[in-house]
Amino acid sequence: GSDGCVYLYGGTNGMMYLNTMHRLTPGTRPDSWTNASYFREGHVGRYRAESIHYNDKILVFGGGNPAAFGDMSDIPVFCTRTNTWSEIKSPSERAPCGRIA
């Protein structure tokens, strides 16, 4: 990120799908990981999602879990400055089709 940190969102541990954002702060001794935030309490986590960093925002695209895969109509957005989430709603008929990266 622009704050010099590395961010990690979602994934799976083989048993559950994660909806957490973790932050690595390099240069601290020892380098430390922190749980930056959960995306919406009760939101089912994703794996195989892609993300981009734009200004102080991380946008998460696609991914899935056993219940849903590749829906591009909801785009979670994490603000690295405030450690808060918001969401962009995209009309599903205009969203790109689901895909595996």
mmCIF file of N, CA and C in Angstrom:
data_model
loop_
_atom_site.group_PDB
_atom_site.id
_atom_site.type_symbol
_atom_site.label_atom_id
_atom_site.label_comp_id
_atom_site.label_asym_id
_atom_site.label_seq_id
_atom_site.Cartn_x
_atom_site.Cartn_y
_atom_site.Cartn_z
ATOM 1 N N GLY A 1 0.811 -1.193 0.000
ATOM 2 C CA GLY A 1 0.000 0.000 0.000
ATOM 3 C C GLY A 1 0.854 1.255 0.000
ATOM 4 N N SER A 2 0.210 2.386 -0.170
ATOM 5 C CA SER A 2 0.929 3.661 -0.166
ATOM 6 C C SER A 2 1.462 3.991 1.224
ATOM 7 N N ASP A 3 1.003 3.253 2.235
ATOM 8 C CA ASP A 3 1.482 3.457 3.607
ATOM 9 C C ASP A 3 2.700 2.593 3.918
ATOM 10 N N GLY A 4 3.210 1.857 2.916
ATOM 11 C CA GLY A 4 4.378 1.011 3.111
ATOM 12 C C GLY A 4 4.047 -0.360 3.677
ATOM 13 N N CYS A 5 2.771 -0.652 3.885
ATOM 14 C CA CYS A 5 2.347 -1.936 4.435
ATOM 15 C C CYS A 5 1.942 -2.892 3.322
ATOM 16 N N VAL A 6 1.901 -4.162 3.653
ATOM 17 C CA VAL A 6 1.450 -5.210 2.745
ATOM 18 C C VAL A 6 0.115 -5.718 3.285
ATOM 19 N N TYR A 7 -0.880 -5.890 2.396
ATOM 20 C CA TYR A 7 -2.221 -6.299 2.818
ATOM 21 C C TYR A 7 -2.574 -7.659 2.227
ATOM 22 N N LEU A 8 -3.282 -8.464 3.000
ATOM 23 C CA LEU A 8 -3.718 -9.790 2.587
ATOM 24 C C LEU A 8 -5.189 -9.937 2.948
ATOM 25 N N TYR A 9 -6.027 -10.282 1.941
ATOM 26 C CA TYR A 9 -7.464 -10.438 2.176
ATOM 27 C C TYR A 9 -7.932 -11.829 1.785
ATOM 28 N N GLY A 10 -8.814 -12.387 2.610
ATOM 29 C CA GLY A 10 -9.536 -13.601 2.265
ATOM 30 C C GLY A 10 -8.676 -14.828 2.152
ATOM 31 N N GLY A 11 -9.168 -15.773 1.362
ATOM 32 C CA GLY A 11 -8.504 -17.049 1.184
ATOM 33 C C GLY A 11 -9.232 -18.140 1.955
ATOM 34 N N THR A 12 -8.600 -19.273 2.048
ATOM 35 C CA THR A 12 -9.164 -20.396 2.788
ATOM 36 C C THR A 12 -8.061 -21.087 3.561
ATOM 37 N N ASN A 13 -8.429 -21.638 4.699
ATOM 38 C CA ASN A 13 -7.475 -22.442 5.457
ATOM 39 C C ASN A 13 -7.756 -23.926 5.245
ATOM 40 N N GLY A 14 -8.597 -24.245 4.249
ATOM 41 C CA GLY A 14 -8.944 -25.610 3.941
ATOM 42 C C GLY A 14 -10.227 -26.065 4.616
ATOM 43 N N MET A 15 -10.678 -25.322 5.607
ATOM 44 C CA MET A 15 -11.903 -25.678 6.320
ATOM 45 C C MET A 15 -12.937 -24.556 6.280
ATOM 46 N N MET A 16 -12.458 -23.321 6.205
ATOM 47 C CA MET A 16 -13.365 -22.183 6.174
ATOM 48 C C MET A 16 -12.833 -21.127 5.222
ATOM 49 N N TYR A 17 -13.752 -20.250 4.759
ATOM 50 C CA TYR A 17 -13.413 -19.181 3.832
ATOM 51 C C TYR A 17 -13.340 -17.888 4.631
ATOM 52 N N LEU A 18 -12.256 -17.154 4.444
ATOM 53 C CA LEU A 18 -11.943 -16.026 5.315
ATOM 54 C C LEU A 18 -12.384 -14.706 4.698
ATOM 55 N N ASN A 19 -12.847 -13.784 5.554
ATOM 56 C CA ASN A 19 -13.240 -12.445 5.102
ATOM 57 C C ASN A 19 -12.491 -11.381 5.883
ATOM 58 N N THR A 20 -11.249 -11.660 6.199
ATOM 59 C CA THR A 20 -10.448 -10.747 6.998
ATOM 60 C C THR A 20 -9.369 -10.075 6.148
ATOM 61 N N MET A 21 -9.022 -8.871 6.561
ATOM 62 C CA MET A 21 -7.913 -8.140 5.953
ATOM 63 C C MET A 21 -6.797 -8.100 6.993
ATOM 64 N N HIS A 22 -5.616 -8.566 6.617
ATOM 65 C CA HIS A 22 -4.453 -8.534 7.504
ATOM 66 C C HIS A 22 -3.421 -7.577 6.921
ATOM 67 N N ARG A 23 -2.660 -6.953 7.822
ATOM 68 C CA ARG A 23 -1.658 -5.972 7.401
ATOM 69 C C ARG A 23 -0.297 -6.373 7.975
ATOM 70 N N LEU A 24 0.709 -6.406 7.109
ATOM 71 C CA LEU A 24 2.093 -6.619 7.517
ATOM 72 C C LEU A 24 2.785 -5.270 7.488
ATOM 73 N N THR A 25 3.403 -4.924 8.601
ATOM 74 C CA THR A 25 4.133 -3.658 8.683
ATOM 75 C C THR A 25 5.626 -3.962 8.681
ATOM 76 N N PRO A 26 6.263 -3.933 7.493
ATOM 77 C CA PRO A 26 7.700 -4.215 7.435
ATOM 78 C C PRO A 26 8.495 -3.110 8.123
ATOM 79 N N GLY A 27 9.653 -3.477 8.587
ATOM 80 C CA GLY A 27 10.523 -2.489 9.213
ATOM 81 C C GLY A 27 10.333 -2.377 10.708
ATOM 82 N N THR A 28 9.253 -2.943 11.231
ATOM 83 C CA THR A 28 9.099 -2.987 12.688
ATOM 84 C C THR A 28 9.884 -4.197 13.166
ATOM 85 N N ARG A 29 10.333 -4.181 14.352
ATOM 86 C CA ARG A 29 11.096 -5.311 14.889
ATOM 87 C C ARG A 29 10.357 -5.926 16.040
ATOM 88 N N PRO A 30 9.902 -7.161 15.903
ATOM 89 C CA PRO A 30 9.930 -7.931 14.668
ATOM 90 C C PRO A 30 8.846 -7.437 13.715
ATOM 91 N N ASP A 31 9.003 -7.764 12.411
ATOM 92 C CA ASP A 31 7.938 -7.435 11.461
ATOM 93 C C ASP A 31 6.646 -8.027 12.002
ATOM 94 N N SER A 32 5.560 -7.280 11.944
ATOM 95 C CA SER A 32 4.350 -7.761 12.610
ATOM 96 C C SER A 32 3.138 -7.750 11.700
ATOM 97 N N TRP A 33 2.325 -8.809 11.833
ATOM 98 C CA TRP A 33 1.030 -8.908 11.172
ATOM 99 C C TRP A 33 -0.036 -8.468 12.149
ATOM 100 N N THR A 34 -1.019 -7.721 11.665
ATOM 101 C CA THR A 34 -2.179 -7.381 12.482
ATOM 102 C C THR A 34 -3.442 -7.657 11.683
ATOM 103 N N ASN A 35 -4.518 -7.961 12.397
ATOM 104 C CA ASN A 35 -5.814 -8.139 11.760
ATOM 105 C C ASN A 35 -6.399 -6.749 11.601
ATOM 106 N N ALA A 36 -6.382 -6.223 10.375
ATOM 107 C CA ALA A 36 -6.821 -4.852 10.137
ATOM 108 C C ALA A 36 -8.334 -4.720 10.279
ATOM 109 N N SER A 37 -9.103 -5.691 9.759
ATOM 110 C CA SER A 37 -10.551 -5.527 9.780
ATOM 111 C C SER A 37 -11.250 -6.737 9.183
ATOM 112 N N TYR A 38 -12.496 -6.945 9.604
ATOM 113 C CA TYR A 38 -13.380 -7.921 8.969
ATOM 114 C C TYR A 38 -14.250 -7.186 7.969
ATOM 115 N N PHE A 39 -14.568 -7.834 6.855
ATOM 116 C CA PHE A 39 -15.517 -7.256 5.910
ATOM 117 C C PHE A 39 -16.905 -7.698 6.315
ATOM 118 N N ARG A 40 -17.743 -6.778 6.648
ATOM 119 C CA ARG A 40 -19.141 -7.022 7.011
ATOM 120 C C ARG A 40 -19.336 -8.280 7.845
ATOM 121 N N GLU A 41 -19.677 -8.116 9.080
ATOM 122 C CA GLU A 41 -19.967 -9.253 9.950
ATOM 123 C C GLU A 41 -21.002 -10.148 9.285
ATOM 124 N N GLY A 42 -20.756 -11.441 9.263
ATOM 125 C CA GLY A 42 -21.683 -12.381 8.654
ATOM 126 C C GLY A 42 -21.480 -12.581 7.162
ATOM 127 N N HIS A 43 -20.646 -11.762 6.538
ATOM 128 C CA HIS A 43 -20.357 -11.918 5.107
ATOM 129 C C HIS A 43 -19.510 -13.169 4.918
ATOM 130 N N VAL A 44 -19.893 -14.003 3.978
ATOM 131 C CA VAL A 44 -19.145 -15.230 3.711
ATOM 132 C C VAL A 44 -17.837 -14.868 3.027
ATOM 133 N N GLY A 45 -16.750 -15.452 3.480
ATOM 134 C CA GLY A 45 -15.437 -15.159 2.923
ATOM 135 C C GLY A 45 -15.272 -15.667 1.503
ATOM 136 N N ARG A 46 -14.142 -15.300 0.890
ATOM 137 C CA ARG A 46 -13.853 -15.651 -0.502
ATOM 138 C C ARG A 46 -12.441 -16.195 -0.611
ATOM 139 N N TYR A 47 -12.266 -17.017 -1.616
ATOM 140 C CA TYR A 47 -10.917 -17.387 -2.016
ATOM 141 C C TYR A 47 -10.824 -17.205 -3.521
ATOM 142 N N ARG A 48 -9.600 -17.187 -4.023
ATOM 143 C CA ARG A 48 -9.338 -16.929 -5.440
ATOM 144 C C ARG A 48 -9.873 -15.580 -5.903
ATOM 145 N N ALA A 49 -9.935 -14.626 -5.020
ATOM 146 C CA ALA A 49 -10.329 -13.264 -5.389
ATOM 147 C C ALA A 49 -9.090 -12.513 -5.871
ATOM 148 N N GLU A 50 -9.320 -11.484 -6.637
ATOM 149 C CA GLU A 50 -8.250 -10.601 -7.093
ATOM 150 C C GLU A 50 -8.483 -9.234 -6.466
ATOM 151 N N SER A 51 -7.424 -8.466 -6.329
ATOM 152 C CA SER A 51 -7.601 -7.121 -5.773
ATOM 153 C C SER A 51 -6.639 -6.154 -6.451
ATOM 154 N N ILE A 52 -7.011 -4.882 -6.379
ATOM 155 C CA ILE A 52 -6.125 -3.826 -6.859
ATOM 156 C C ILE A 52 -6.020 -2.767 -5.768
ATOM 157 N N HIS A 53 -4.919 -2.057 -5.786
ATOM 158 C CA HIS A 53 -4.708 -0.952 -4.855
ATOM 159 C C HIS A 53 -4.778 0.339 -5.659
ATOM 160 N N TYR A 54 -5.671 1.237 -5.262
ATOM 161 C CA TYR A 54 -5.844 2.508 -5.963
ATOM 162 C C TYR A 54 -5.937 3.613 -4.918
ATOM 163 N N ASN A 55 -4.980 4.531 -4.931
ATOM 164 C CA ASN A 55 -4.866 5.570 -3.899
ATOM 165 C C ASN A 55 -4.811 4.892 -2.531
ATOM 166 N N ASP A 56 -5.745 5.170 -1.636
ATOM 167 C CA ASP A 56 -5.720 4.534 -0.312
ATOM 168 C C ASP A 56 -6.802 3.464 -0.186
ATOM 169 N N LYS A 57 -7.208 2.889 -1.326
ATOM 170 C CA LYS A 57 -8.281 1.893 -1.341
ATOM 171 C C LYS A 57 -7.781 0.573 -1.942
ATOM 172 N N ILE A 58 -8.285 -0.533 -1.407
ATOM 173 C CA ILE A 58 -8.065 -1.856 -1.979
ATOM 174 C C ILE A 58 -9.425 -2.375 -2.412
ATOM 175 N N LEU A 59 -9.587 -2.656 -3.702
ATOM 176 C CA LEU A 59 -10.839 -3.162 -4.248
ATOM 177 C C LEU A 59 -10.683 -4.652 -4.498
ATOM 178 N N VAL A 60 -11.662 -5.448 -4.035
ATOM 179 C CA VAL A 60 -11.619 -6.903 -4.141
ATOM 180 C C VAL A 60 -12.638 -7.349 -5.175
ATOM 181 N N PHE A 61 -12.175 -8.113 -6.168
ATOM 182 C CA PHE A 61 -13.029 -8.562 -7.262
ATOM 183 C C PHE A 61 -13.167 -10.071 -7.252
ATOM 184 N N GLY A 62 -14.383 -10.541 -7.511
ATOM 185 C CA GLY A 62 -14.627 -11.950 -7.766
ATOM 186 C C GLY A 62 -14.271 -12.862 -6.625
ATOM 187 N N GLY A 63 -13.771 -14.039 -6.981
ATOM 188 C CA GLY A 63 -13.501 -15.063 -5.996
ATOM 189 C C GLY A 63 -14.775 -15.813 -5.666
ATOM 190 N N GLY A 64 -14.725 -16.605 -4.649
ATOM 191 C CA GLY A 64 -15.929 -17.337 -4.304
ATOM 192 C C GLY A 64 -15.741 -18.260 -3.126
ATOM 193 N N ASN A 65 -16.741 -19.093 -2.943
ATOM 194 C CA ASN A 65 -16.799 -20.102 -1.897
ATOM 195 C C ASN A 65 -17.784 -21.149 -2.389
ATOM 196 N N PRO A 66 -18.022 -22.214 -1.660
ATOM 197 C CA PRO A 66 -18.935 -23.243 -2.174
ATOM 198 C C PRO A 66 -20.354 -22.741 -2.459
ATOM 199 N N ALA A 67 -20.784 -21.671 -1.804
ATOM 200 C CA ALA A 67 -22.152 -21.162 -1.992
ATOM 201 C C ALA A 67 -22.273 -20.246 -3.212
ATOM 202 N N ALA A 68 -21.216 -19.565 -3.575
ATOM 203 C CA ALA A 68 -21.283 -18.601 -4.681
ATOM 204 C C ALA A 68 -19.885 -18.428 -5.259
ATOM 205 N N PHE A 69 -19.830 -18.213 -6.581
ATOM 206 C CA PHE A 69 -18.516 -18.021 -7.206
ATOM 207 C C PHE A 69 -18.614 -17.006 -8.327
ATOM 208 N N GLY A 70 -17.670 -16.085 -8.342
ATOM 209 C CA GLY A 70 -17.489 -15.206 -9.484
ATOM 210 C C GLY A 70 -18.473 -14.070 -9.617
ATOM 211 N N ASP A 71 -19.285 -13.784 -8.608
ATOM 212 C CA ASP A 71 -20.233 -12.677 -8.711
ATOM 213 C C ASP A 71 -19.468 -11.369 -8.639
ATOM 214 N N MET A 72 -19.528 -10.600 -9.716
ATOM 215 C CA MET A 72 -18.790 -9.348 -9.774
ATOM 216 C C MET A 72 -19.665 -8.146 -9.421
ATOM 217 N N SER A 73 -20.893 -8.389 -8.959
ATOM 218 C CA SER A 73 -21.801 -7.274 -8.719
ATOM 219 C C SER A 73 -21.549 -6.579 -7.382
ATOM 220 N N ASP A 74 -20.871 -7.227 -6.452
ATOM 221 C CA ASP A 74 -20.506 -6.543 -5.211
ATOM 222 C C ASP A 74 -18.991 -6.467 -5.138
ATOM 223 N N ILE A 75 -18.492 -5.268 -4.937
ATOM 224 C CA ILE A 75 -17.051 -5.040 -4.887
ATOM 225 C C ILE A 75 -16.710 -4.452 -3.522
ATOM 226 N N PRO A 76 -16.178 -5.293 -2.602
ATOM 227 C CA PRO A 76 -15.744 -4.762 -1.317
ATOM 228 C C PRO A 76 -14.562 -3.810 -1.502
ATOM 229 N N VAL A 77 -14.570 -2.704 -0.753
ATOM 230 C CA VAL A 77 -13.511 -1.699 -0.843
ATOM 231 C C VAL A 77 -12.981 -1.435 0.566
ATOM 232 N N PHE A 78 -11.684 -1.642 0.766
ATOM 233 C CA PHE A 78 -11.048 -1.406 2.059
ATOM 234 C C PHE A 78 -10.226 -0.130 1.989
ATOM 235 N N CYS A 79 -10.445 0.789 2.924
ATOM 236 C CA CYS A 79 -9.668 2.029 2.985
ATOM 237 C C CYS A 79 -8.499 1.819 3.943
ATOM 238 N N THR A 80 -7.277 1.882 3.420
ATOM 239 C CA THR A 80 -6.099 1.657 4.251
ATOM 240 C C THR A 80 -5.839 2.815 5.211
ATOM 241 N N ARG A 81 -6.394 3.971 4.914
ATOM 242 C CA ARG A 81 -6.211 5.140 5.778
ATOM 243 C C ARG A 81 -7.073 5.055 7.037
ATOM 244 N N THR A 82 -8.325 4.556 6.883
ATOM 245 C CA THR A 82 -9.264 4.531 8.013
ATOM 246 C C THR A 82 -9.544 3.128 8.555
ATOM 247 N N ASN A 83 -9.013 2.087 7.879
ATOM 248 C CA ASN A 83 -9.283 0.689 8.246
ATOM 249 C C ASN A 83 -10.771 0.380 8.248
ATOM 250 N N THR A 84 -11.481 0.911 7.275
ATOM 251 C CA THR A 84 -12.916 0.670 7.173
ATOM 252 C C THR A 84 -13.267 0.104 5.800
ATOM 253 N N TRP A 85 -14.411 -0.575 5.747
ATOM 254 C CA TRP A 85 -14.903 -1.171 4.509
ATOM 255 C C TRP A 85 -16.093 -0.389 3.981
ATOM 256 N N SER A 86 -16.229 -0.376 2.688
ATOM 257 C CA SER A 86 -17.450 0.082 2.036
ATOM 258 C C SER A 86 -17.678 -0.907 0.886
ATOM 259 N N GLU A 87 -18.691 -0.652 0.094
ATOM 260 C CA GLU A 87 -18.994 -1.583 -0.978
ATOM 261 C C GLU A 87 -19.501 -0.824 -2.189
ATOM 262 N N ILE A 88 -19.053 -1.239 -3.361
ATOM 263 C CA ILE A 88 -19.556 -0.694 -4.613
ATOM 264 C C ILE A 88 -20.533 -1.721 -5.165
ATOM 265 N N LYS A 89 -21.731 -1.281 -5.472
ATOM 266 C CA LYS A 89 -22.723 -2.158 -6.099
ATOM 267 C C LYS A 89 -22.688 -1.899 -7.600
ATOM 268 N N SER A 90 -22.422 -2.933 -8.350
ATOM 269 C CA SER A 90 -22.359 -2.833 -9.801
ATOM 270 C C SER A 90 -23.556 -3.572 -10.376
ATOM 271 N N PRO A 91 -24.273 -2.983 -11.319
ATOM 272 C CA PRO A 91 -25.381 -3.720 -11.931
ATOM 273 C C PRO A 91 -24.890 -5.029 -12.548
ATOM 274 N N SER A 92 -25.456 -6.149 -12.146
ATOM 275 C CA SER A 92 -24.935 -7.440 -12.575
ATOM 276 C C SER A 92 -24.982 -7.635 -14.094
ATOM 277 N N GLU A 93 -25.936 -6.999 -14.774
ATOM 278 C CA GLU A 93 -25.995 -7.173 -16.226
ATOM 279 C C GLU A 93 -24.849 -6.450 -16.929
ATOM 280 N N ARG A 94 -24.153 -5.559 -16.237
ATOM 281 C CA ARG A 94 -23.034 -4.844 -16.843
ATOM 282 C C ARG A 94 -21.684 -5.322 -16.317
ATOM 283 N N ALA A 95 -21.715 -6.164 -15.303
ATOM 284 C CA ALA A 95 -20.459 -6.633 -14.705
ATOM 285 C C ALA A 95 -19.800 -7.673 -15.606
ATOM 286 N N PRO A 96 -18.470 -7.743 -15.594
ATOM 287 C CA PRO A 96 -17.797 -8.803 -16.348
ATOM 288 C C PRO A 96 -18.228 -10.170 -15.802
ATOM 289 N N CYS A 97 -18.139 -11.190 -16.625
ATOM 290 C CA CYS A 97 -18.504 -12.525 -16.160
ATOM 291 C C CYS A 97 -17.481 -13.004 -15.124
ATOM 292 N N GLY A 98 -17.910 -13.942 -14.299
ATOM 293 C CA GLY A 98 -17.016 -14.520 -13.300
ATOM 294 C C GLY A 98 -15.857 -15.238 -13.971
ATOM 295 N N ARG A 99 -14.743 -15.315 -13.258
ATOM 296 C CA ARG A 99 -13.559 -15.948 -13.842
ATOM 297 C C ARG A 99 -12.627 -16.419 -12.753
ATOM 298 N N ILE A 100 -11.747 -17.298 -13.089
ATOM 299 C CA ILE A 100 -10.715 -17.782 -12.181
ATOM 300 C C ILE A 100 -9.397 -17.237 -12.701
ATOM 301 N N ALA A 101 -8.649 -16.574 -11.826
ATOM 302 C CA ALA A 101 -7.377 -15.995 -12.258
ATOM 303 C C ALA A 101 -6.257 -16.989 -12.114
#
